[in-house]
Structures are given as C-alpha cells and as structure tokens.
Amino acid sequence: MSGLRTSEEVDVQVRNRGRVPDEADAYARRKVLVVISHVSEPVLSARVKLTQATHASAARPATAQAVVDVNGRPVRAHVAATTMFEAVDLLQERLTARIARARRYRVRGSRGGGPDDWTWREGSGHEHRPHRQYLPADERRIIRHKAFSLARQTPQDAVIDLEAMDHDFWLFTDLASGHDSVVYRDAVGGRHRMASLGTTGRQRDFEGPLSVSTVPVPESDVDGAVQRLRLTGLPFVFFHDTGTGRGSVLYHRYDGHYGLITPVL
C-alpha cells in the first residue's frame, strides 16, 4: 500500500492578517491542494498565510506565503500582488516551480550535476517577490531574534535548502570544516556563493559553480553588524559575533526592521 497522502487528506491551514477578502481562504486552500496533488512524495503538512497591508500607499498590498512539508523537507514560496486573489494565483505558480526545482536539485546534486544544474535563475515570479518597506535608519529595530541549532551539512545541501525555502541566505555548519557558514545567491550573476568563519581556501573543490568567498568574515558585536548593514544597504550581513564566537546573520525584514539569527551555543 502506498504511504503517500493525497491532496484531500492534507489539511491546508490558512491564516489571515489584515482585511483579507471573503472567500480568499477557500481559494488559497484549493490552489495549494492543486499543487500538492501533483507531488509524488509524501506531503506531511501545508500552511498558508495571507496578509493584506493596511497602509494605502503600498503598490502591492496583498501578500501570500506558503510552506509545504514534502517528505520532511519544507518548501516555501512568498509573493506579492495588487489583489489577494492575484497573489494566490502567483503563489500557486511559484510554489509549483519551487517544489519542482527542489526535487531537481536533490536528484542532480546527489549524482554530481553539471554547472547548469547548480545555476539559479529566478525567471518568472522573481518580480513578484514582496518589496521591503522603507524605514528611516533611526527607526529600525531588531524585532525578531531566532536562535537554533545549525544543520551540519555540505554546502551543496545548504544550497538545496536555500532554494527550497526561497530565502536570501542559508546559515549552516559546514560538515567538512565544522565552521559556521552561509550560502547565498550572487546579486549579479545569480550563482551561489559561500562564506565561512573558517579558512575555506581556494583549494576547496565543489561540484558545480559554487564559488567561495576568500574575504574574511567581519568580526563585530550585534551593534557593529547593525552599523554595517546600514552602511552597505545589503539584504543581510554574515558576521563573526565577538560576543558568542559563532557566525550570525543580521538581515532586513520585509516590514523595514531587522531580524537576527544566531546559533544555539
């Protein structure tokens, strides 16, 4: 007997924030169930969050986010649009693409795919990612601090998680060196890069075009990381936290404030 859960058996949980239109919940649930029905692996859970912005100045006030647990590995998509129903349609499209890409990354990565297999091109849907709300620097605060045990994994597996979760970066502990590290997409070419607290060195040999930064990771406390993020305008800063001795990430949130991710000591 098959152990797969059919789309009808998965309870798609939908929660709202703001004045979400009537029927949007049911519409989102139906769309995600369609996505799940084409997944060959077991789908363990599916969560959707619909957010309607309250400020009238937002160009795309409707955002939709989904996280689907595919056989123990979460896959995430996040989009924004002018109306909630348009956002849900985009969510279905992007979630379908991310599940398919995550599967290809796992299959090709496990057998050592060629360069094209490891090159990420956003393609359709990239322009629909939410824009970050602008806040003056003196109004920004660290309003979310997440601390957890980092996964010990290879950089290739970290790339798989990065793409599956639709994030700007992925913080992990390099399985080979034991050093806290981060993988991310290069803003210019879209290729993956890795930075590490340890001396990764040019001699590291990766399958595919995963380049390694040889620039030393900055050492600072959290306040210093905030200053660096303000000065550079980058989406995030990976830094060697002098207070903990571990690698941490300070990042821009979509609401204009900061988030901080630190490893559990």
mmCIF file of C-alpha atoms in Angstrom:
data_model
loop_
_atom_site.group_PDB
_atom_site.id
_atom_site.type_symbol
_atom_site.label_atom_id
_atom_site.label_comp_id
_atom_site.label_asym_id
_atom_site.label_seq_id
_atom_site.Cartn_x
_atom_site.Cartn_y
_atom_site.Cartn_z
ATOM 1 C CA MET A 1 0.000 0.000 0.000
ATOM 2 C CA SER A 2 1.272 3.476 -0.850
ATOM 3 C CA GLY A 3 2.287 5.717 2.051
ATOM 4 C CA LEU A 4 1.526 8.906 0.127
ATOM 5 C CA ARG A 5 -1.074 11.291 1.461
ATOM 6 C CA THR A 6 -3.457 12.520 -1.220
ATOM 7 C CA SER A 7 -4.266 16.201 -1.540
ATOM 8 C CA GLU A 8 -7.671 15.598 0.030
ATOM 9 C CA GLU A 9 -6.019 14.109 3.124
ATOM 10 C CA VAL A 10 -3.714 17.094 3.753
ATOM 11 C CA ASP A 11 -5.203 19.757 5.995
ATOM 12 C CA VAL A 12 -4.094 23.014 4.367
ATOM 13 C CA GLN A 13 -4.058 25.522 7.204
ATOM 14 C CA VAL A 14 -4.745 29.121 6.163
ATOM 15 C CA ARG A 15 -4.429 32.120 8.452
ATOM 16 C CA ASN A 16 -5.065 35.771 7.703
ATOM 17 C CA ARG A 17 -3.612 39.078 8.717
ATOM 18 C CA GLY A 18 -5.404 42.314 7.921
ATOM 19 C CA ARG A 19 -8.626 42.746 5.979
ATOM 20 C CA VAL A 20 -8.335 39.723 3.720
ATOM 21 C CA PRO A 21 -11.283 39.459 1.284
ATOM 22 C CA ASP A 22 -14.015 36.920 1.852
ATOM 23 C CA GLU A 23 -13.512 33.598 0.087
ATOM 24 C CA ALA A 24 -9.747 34.163 -0.173
ATOM 25 C CA ASP A 25 -9.142 31.441 2.426
ATOM 26 C CA ALA A 26 -11.039 28.813 0.482
ATOM 27 C CA TYR A 27 -9.486 29.983 -2.785
ATOM 28 C CA ALA A 28 -5.971 29.648 -1.375
ATOM 29 C CA ARG A 29 -6.738 26.229 0.074
ATOM 30 C CA ARG A 30 -7.986 24.963 -3.308
ATOM 31 C CA LYS A 31 -4.932 26.322 -5.133
ATOM 32 C CA VAL A 32 -2.458 24.714 -2.738
ATOM 33 C CA LEU A 33 -4.334 21.417 -2.909
ATOM 34 C CA VAL A 34 -3.881 21.502 -6.682
ATOM 35 C CA VAL A 35 -0.132 21.921 -6.197
ATOM 36 C CA ILE A 36 0.005 19.072 -3.689
ATOM 37 C CA SER A 37 -1.936 16.738 -5.974
ATOM 38 C CA HIS A 38 0.990 16.702 -8.424
ATOM 39 C CA VAL A 39 3.674 15.911 -5.819
ATOM 40 C CA SER A 40 4.842 12.295 -5.958
ATOM 41 C CA GLU A 41 6.431 12.319 -2.472
ATOM 42 C CA PRO A 42 4.520 12.313 0.816
ATOM 43 C CA VAL A 43 3.187 15.748 1.758
ATOM 44 C CA LEU A 44 3.139 15.985 5.543
ATOM 45 C CA SER A 45 1.640 19.459 6.010
ATOM 46 C CA ALA A 46 0.825 22.714 4.249
ATOM 47 C CA ARG A 47 0.486 26.189 5.761
ATOM 48 C CA VAL A 48 -0.613 29.407 4.060
ATOM 49 C CA LYS A 49 -0.507 32.977 5.350
ATOM 50 C CA LEU A 50 -2.459 35.755 3.608
ATOM 51 C CA THR A 51 -1.632 39.346 4.539
ATOM 52 C CA GLN A 52 -3.482 42.481 3.421
ATOM 53 C CA ALA A 53 -1.460 45.631 4.078
ATOM 54 C CA THR A 54 -3.239 48.386 5.963
ATOM 55 C CA HIS A 55 -1.300 51.318 4.513
ATOM 56 C CA ALA A 56 -2.881 52.602 1.299
ATOM 57 C CA SER A 57 0.469 53.624 -0.200
ATOM 58 C CA ALA A 58 1.570 50.027 -0.787
ATOM 59 C CA ALA A 59 1.866 49.298 -4.514
ATOM 60 C CA ARG A 60 1.237 45.571 -3.955
ATOM 61 C CA PRO A 61 -0.666 45.351 -0.671
ATOM 62 C CA ALA A 62 -1.619 41.669 -0.925
ATOM 63 C CA THR A 63 0.981 39.053 0.031
ATOM 64 C CA ALA A 64 0.668 35.287 0.152
ATOM 65 C CA GLN A 65 3.113 32.845 1.682
ATOM 66 C CA ALA A 66 3.061 29.047 1.792
ATOM 67 C CA VAL A 67 5.231 26.390 3.414
ATOM 68 C CA VAL A 68 4.717 22.787 2.302
ATOM 69 C CA ASP A 69 6.463 19.916 4.073
ATOM 70 C CA VAL A 70 7.445 17.454 1.350
ATOM 71 C CA ASN A 71 8.613 14.233 2.975
ATOM 72 C CA GLY A 72 10.270 16.080 5.852
ATOM 73 C CA ARG A 73 11.815 18.867 3.778
ATOM 74 C CA PRO A 74 9.980 22.227 3.820
ATOM 75 C CA VAL A 75 9.458 24.167 0.598
ATOM 76 C CA ARG A 76 8.449 27.823 0.804
ATOM 77 C CA ALA A 77 7.101 30.471 -1.582
ATOM 78 C CA HIS A 78 6.340 34.145 -0.946
ATOM 79 C CA VAL A 79 4.703 36.568 -3.397
ATOM 80 C CA ALA A 80 3.009 39.970 -3.517
ATOM 81 C CA ALA A 81 0.357 41.399 -5.843
ATOM 82 C CA THR A 82 -2.211 44.165 -6.180
ATOM 83 C CA THR A 83 -5.126 41.938 -5.147
ATOM 84 C CA MET A 84 -5.276 38.920 -2.858
ATOM 85 C CA PHE A 85 -6.707 36.605 -5.497
ATOM 86 C CA GLU A 86 -3.916 37.563 -7.892
ATOM 87 C CA ALA A 87 -1.406 36.891 -5.115
ATOM 88 C CA VAL A 88 -2.857 33.413 -4.553
ATOM 89 C CA ASP A 89 -2.609 32.647 -8.276
ATOM 90 C CA LEU A 90 1.037 33.712 -8.241
ATOM 91 C CA LEU A 91 1.613 31.668 -5.096
ATOM 92 C CA GLN A 92 0.348 28.536 -6.833
ATOM 93 C CA GLU A 93 2.695 29.139 -9.765
ATOM 94 C CA ARG A 94 5.746 29.873 -7.654
ATOM 95 C CA LEU A 95 5.148 27.042 -5.180
ATOM 96 C CA THR A 96 4.821 24.562 -8.039
ATOM 97 C CA ALA A 97 8.105 25.789 -9.533
ATOM 98 C CA ARG A 98 9.984 25.696 -6.235
ATOM 99 C CA ILE A 99 8.880 22.147 -5.420
ATOM 100 C CA ALA A 100 9.986 21.011 -8.881
ATOM 101 C CA ARG A 101 13.330 22.830 -8.592
ATOM 102 C CA ALA A 102 13.993 21.496 -5.103
ATOM 103 C CA ARG A 103 13.457 17.970 -6.373
ATOM 104 C CA ARG A 104 15.805 18.518 -9.327
ATOM 105 C CA TYR A 105 18.457 19.962 -7.036
ATOM 106 C CA ARG A 106 18.277 16.924 -4.761
ATOM 107 C CA VAL A 107 18.457 14.432 -7.634
ATOM 108 C CA ARG A 108 21.166 16.187 -9.636
ATOM 109 C CA GLY A 109 23.145 17.258 -6.617
ATOM 110 C CA SER A 110 23.337 13.705 -5.330
ATOM 111 C CA ARG A 111 24.871 12.494 -8.576
ATOM 112 C CA GLY A 112 27.090 15.482 -9.272
ATOM 113 C CA GLY A 113 25.233 17.507 -11.877
ATOM 114 C CA GLY A 114 26.916 19.848 -14.312
ATOM 115 C CA PRO A 115 27.232 23.624 -13.978
ATOM 116 C CA ASP A 116 23.788 24.345 -15.395
ATOM 117 C CA ASP A 117 22.224 22.177 -12.694
ATOM 118 C CA TRP A 118 23.638 24.419 -9.952
ATOM 119 C CA THR A 119 22.953 27.798 -11.535
ATOM 120 C CA TRP A 120 19.895 29.560 -10.176
ATOM 121 C CA ARG A 121 17.839 31.787 -12.453
ATOM 122 C CA GLU A 122 14.760 33.237 -10.866
ATOM 123 C CA GLY A 123 12.850 33.567 -14.112
ATOM 124 C CA SER A 124 9.118 34.079 -13.925
ATOM 125 C CA GLY A 125 7.918 35.083 -10.481
ATOM 126 C CA HIS A 126 11.037 36.901 -9.259
ATOM 127 C CA GLU A 127 9.432 40.261 -9.930
ATOM 128 C CA HIS A 128 6.515 39.276 -7.712
ATOM 129 C CA ARG A 129 8.535 38.822 -4.531
ATOM 130 C CA PRO A 130 7.466 41.344 -1.871
ATOM 131 C CA HIS A 131 9.359 44.635 -1.655
ATOM 132 C CA ARG A 132 10.830 45.662 1.659
ATOM 133 C CA GLN A 133 9.117 48.569 3.342
ATOM 134 C CA TYR A 134 11.407 51.536 3.807
ATOM 135 C CA LEU A 135 12.018 52.828 7.315
ATOM 136 C CA PRO A 136 14.475 55.580 8.321
ATOM 137 C CA ALA A 137 17.629 54.088 9.842
ATOM 138 C CA ASP A 138 16.943 55.557 13.276
ATOM 139 C CA GLU A 139 13.536 53.837 13.396
ATOM 140 C CA ARG A 140 14.762 50.337 12.575
ATOM 141 C CA ARG A 141 14.927 47.822 15.383
ATOM 142 C CA ILE A 142 15.795 44.151 15.780
ATOM 143 C CA ILE A 143 12.277 42.880 16.318
ATOM 144 C CA ARG A 144 12.897 39.184 15.732
ATOM 145 C CA HIS A 145 15.702 37.050 17.134
ATOM 146 C CA LYS A 146 15.806 33.372 16.204
ATOM 147 C CA ALA A 147 18.295 31.028 17.854
ATOM 148 C CA PHE A 148 18.531 27.375 16.848
ATOM 149 C CA SER A 149 20.982 24.549 16.276
ATOM 150 C CA LEU A 150 22.501 24.869 12.828
ATOM 151 C CA ALA A 151 22.312 21.932 10.464
ATOM 152 C CA ARG A 152 25.656 20.223 9.857
ATOM 153 C CA GLN A 153 25.633 19.738 6.109
ATOM 154 C CA THR A 154 27.572 20.101 2.900
ATOM 155 C CA PRO A 155 27.433 23.412 1.020
ATOM 156 C CA GLN A 156 25.528 21.634 -1.767
ATOM 157 C CA ASP A 157 22.816 20.526 0.656
ATOM 158 C CA ALA A 158 22.728 24.057 2.079
ATOM 159 C CA VAL A 159 22.059 25.369 -1.445
ATOM 160 C CA ILE A 160 19.142 22.943 -1.760
ATOM 161 C CA ASP A 161 17.641 24.291 1.467
ATOM 162 C CA LEU A 162 18.288 27.880 0.377
ATOM 163 C CA GLU A 163 16.328 27.429 -2.826
ATOM 164 C CA ALA A 164 13.566 25.337 -1.302
ATOM 165 C CA MET A 165 12.900 27.994 1.343
ATOM 166 C CA ASP A 166 13.040 30.963 -1.055
ATOM 167 C CA HIS A 167 15.438 32.834 1.261
ATOM 168 C CA ASP A 168 18.224 35.324 0.564
ATOM 169 C CA PHE A 169 20.684 33.227 2.586
ATOM 170 C CA TRP A 170 21.031 29.936 4.446
ATOM 171 C CA LEU A 171 23.044 29.663 7.668
ATOM 172 C CA PHE A 172 24.598 26.271 8.429
ATOM 173 C CA THR A 173 27.655 24.492 9.836
ATOM 174 C CA ASP A 174 29.981 23.186 7.136
ATOM 175 C CA LEU A 175 30.194 19.428 7.503
ATOM 176 C CA ALA A 176 33.806 19.269 6.272
ATOM 177 C CA SER A 177 35.345 22.103 8.295
ATOM 178 C CA GLY A 178 32.956 22.385 11.253
ATOM 179 C CA HIS A 179 32.785 26.174 10.789
ATOM 180 C CA ASP A 180 29.615 28.279 10.740
ATOM 181 C CA SER A 181 28.955 29.258 7.136
ATOM 182 C CA VAL A 182 26.393 30.831 4.852
ATOM 183 C CA VAL A 183 25.366 30.271 1.230
ATOM 184 C CA TYR A 184 23.588 32.890 -0.854
ATOM 185 C CA ARG A 185 22.932 33.965 -4.437
ATOM 186 C CA ASP A 186 25.245 36.452 -6.067
ATOM 187 C CA ALA A 187 23.231 39.577 -6.899
ATOM 188 C CA VAL A 188 24.858 39.988 -10.311
ATOM 189 C CA GLY A 189 25.023 36.534 -11.861
ATOM 190 C CA GLY A 190 22.566 34.647 -9.672
ATOM 191 C CA ARG A 191 25.157 31.973 -8.893
ATOM 192 C CA HIS A 192 25.673 30.578 -5.450
ATOM 193 C CA ARG A 193 28.424 31.747 -3.149
ATOM 194 C CA MET A 194 29.620 30.596 0.240
ATOM 195 C CA ALA A 195 31.257 32.467 3.121
ATOM 196 C CA SER A 196 32.662 30.776 6.218
ATOM 197 C CA LEU A 197 34.226 31.639 9.538
ATOM 198 C CA GLY A 198 36.996 29.173 8.777
ATOM 199 C CA THR A 199 39.673 29.448 6.153
ATOM 200 C CA THR A 200 37.710 27.873 3.315
ATOM 201 C CA GLY A 201 40.642 28.447 0.988
ATOM 202 C CA ARG A 202 40.776 28.354 -2.766
ATOM 203 C CA GLN A 203 41.602 24.660 -2.665
ATOM 204 C CA ARG A 204 38.020 23.652 -1.787
ATOM 205 C CA ASP A 205 36.647 21.714 -4.724
ATOM 206 C CA PHE A 206 32.891 21.854 -5.200
ATOM 207 C CA GLU A 207 30.737 20.252 -7.836
ATOM 208 C CA GLY A 208 29.151 22.959 -9.960
ATOM 209 C CA PRO A 209 29.809 26.704 -9.924
ATOM 210 C CA LEU A 210 29.631 27.271 -6.159
ATOM 211 C CA SER A 211 32.237 29.948 -5.529
ATOM 212 C CA VAL A 212 33.840 30.551 -2.139
ATOM 213 C CA SER A 213 34.484 33.997 -0.732
ATOM 214 C CA THR A 214 38.083 34.452 0.402
ATOM 215 C CA VAL A 215 37.293 37.797 2.061
ATOM 216 C CA PRO A 216 37.482 37.416 5.857
ATOM 217 C CA VAL A 217 34.114 37.459 7.606
ATOM 218 C CA PRO A 218 33.838 40.694 9.650
ATOM 219 C CA GLU A 219 34.176 40.385 13.418
ATOM 220 C CA SER A 220 31.850 42.556 15.480
ATOM 221 C CA ASP A 221 29.121 42.565 18.065
ATOM 222 C CA VAL A 222 25.460 42.915 17.080
ATOM 223 C CA ASP A 223 25.581 46.732 17.233
ATOM 224 C CA GLY A 224 28.513 46.692 14.822
ATOM 225 C CA ALA A 225 26.571 44.433 12.467
ATOM 226 C CA VAL A 226 23.672 46.902 12.525
ATOM 227 C CA GLN A 227 26.018 49.712 11.531
ATOM 228 C CA ARG A 228 27.490 47.615 8.724
ATOM 229 C CA LEU A 229 24.042 46.753 7.390
ATOM 230 C CA ARG A 230 23.057 50.426 7.412
ATOM 231 C CA LEU A 231 26.228 51.460 5.569
ATOM 232 C CA THR A 232 26.220 48.729 2.921
ATOM 233 C CA GLY A 233 22.495 48.521 2.195
ATOM 234 C CA LEU A 234 22.892 44.773 1.627
ATOM 235 C CA PRO A 235 19.995 42.378 2.285
ATOM 236 C CA PHE A 236 21.974 40.752 5.120
ATOM 237 C CA VAL A 237 25.308 40.694 6.922
ATOM 238 C CA PHE A 238 27.062 37.484 7.959
ATOM 239 C CA PHE A 239 29.418 38.240 10.835
ATOM 240 C CA HIS A 240 31.634 36.611 13.450
ATOM 241 C CA ASP A 241 29.860 37.590 16.658
ATOM 242 C CA THR A 242 32.519 38.596 19.169
ATOM 243 C CA GLY A 243 30.056 38.029 21.993
ATOM 244 C CA THR A 244 29.417 34.371 21.176
ATOM 245 C CA GLY A 245 32.286 33.358 18.917
ATOM 246 C CA ARG A 246 29.785 31.992 16.384
ATOM 247 C CA GLY A 247 28.598 33.017 12.940
ATOM 248 C CA SER A 248 25.390 35.055 12.960
ATOM 249 C CA VAL A 249 23.240 36.819 10.369
ATOM 250 C CA LEU A 250 21.544 40.200 10.659
ATOM 251 C CA TYR A 251 19.019 40.789 7.877
ATOM 252 C CA HIS A 252 16.419 43.219 6.577
ATOM 253 C CA ARG A 253 12.827 42.156 7.164
ATOM 254 C CA TYR A 254 10.014 42.991 4.767
ATOM 255 C CA ASP A 255 8.494 45.351 7.337
ATOM 256 C CA GLY A 256 11.647 47.500 7.271
ATOM 257 C CA HIS A 257 13.046 46.334 10.614
ATOM 258 C CA TYR A 258 15.850 43.832 11.297
ATOM 259 C CA GLY A 259 15.939 40.154 12.122
ATOM 260 C CA LEU A 260 18.810 38.344 13.834
ATOM 261 C CA ILE A 261 19.682 34.654 13.502
ATOM 262 C CA THR A 262 22.184 33.139 15.922
ATOM 263 C CA PRO A 263 23.277 29.546 16.533
ATOM 264 C CA VAL A 264 22.397 27.937 19.833
ATOM 265 C CA LEU A 265 25.531 27.801 21.949
#
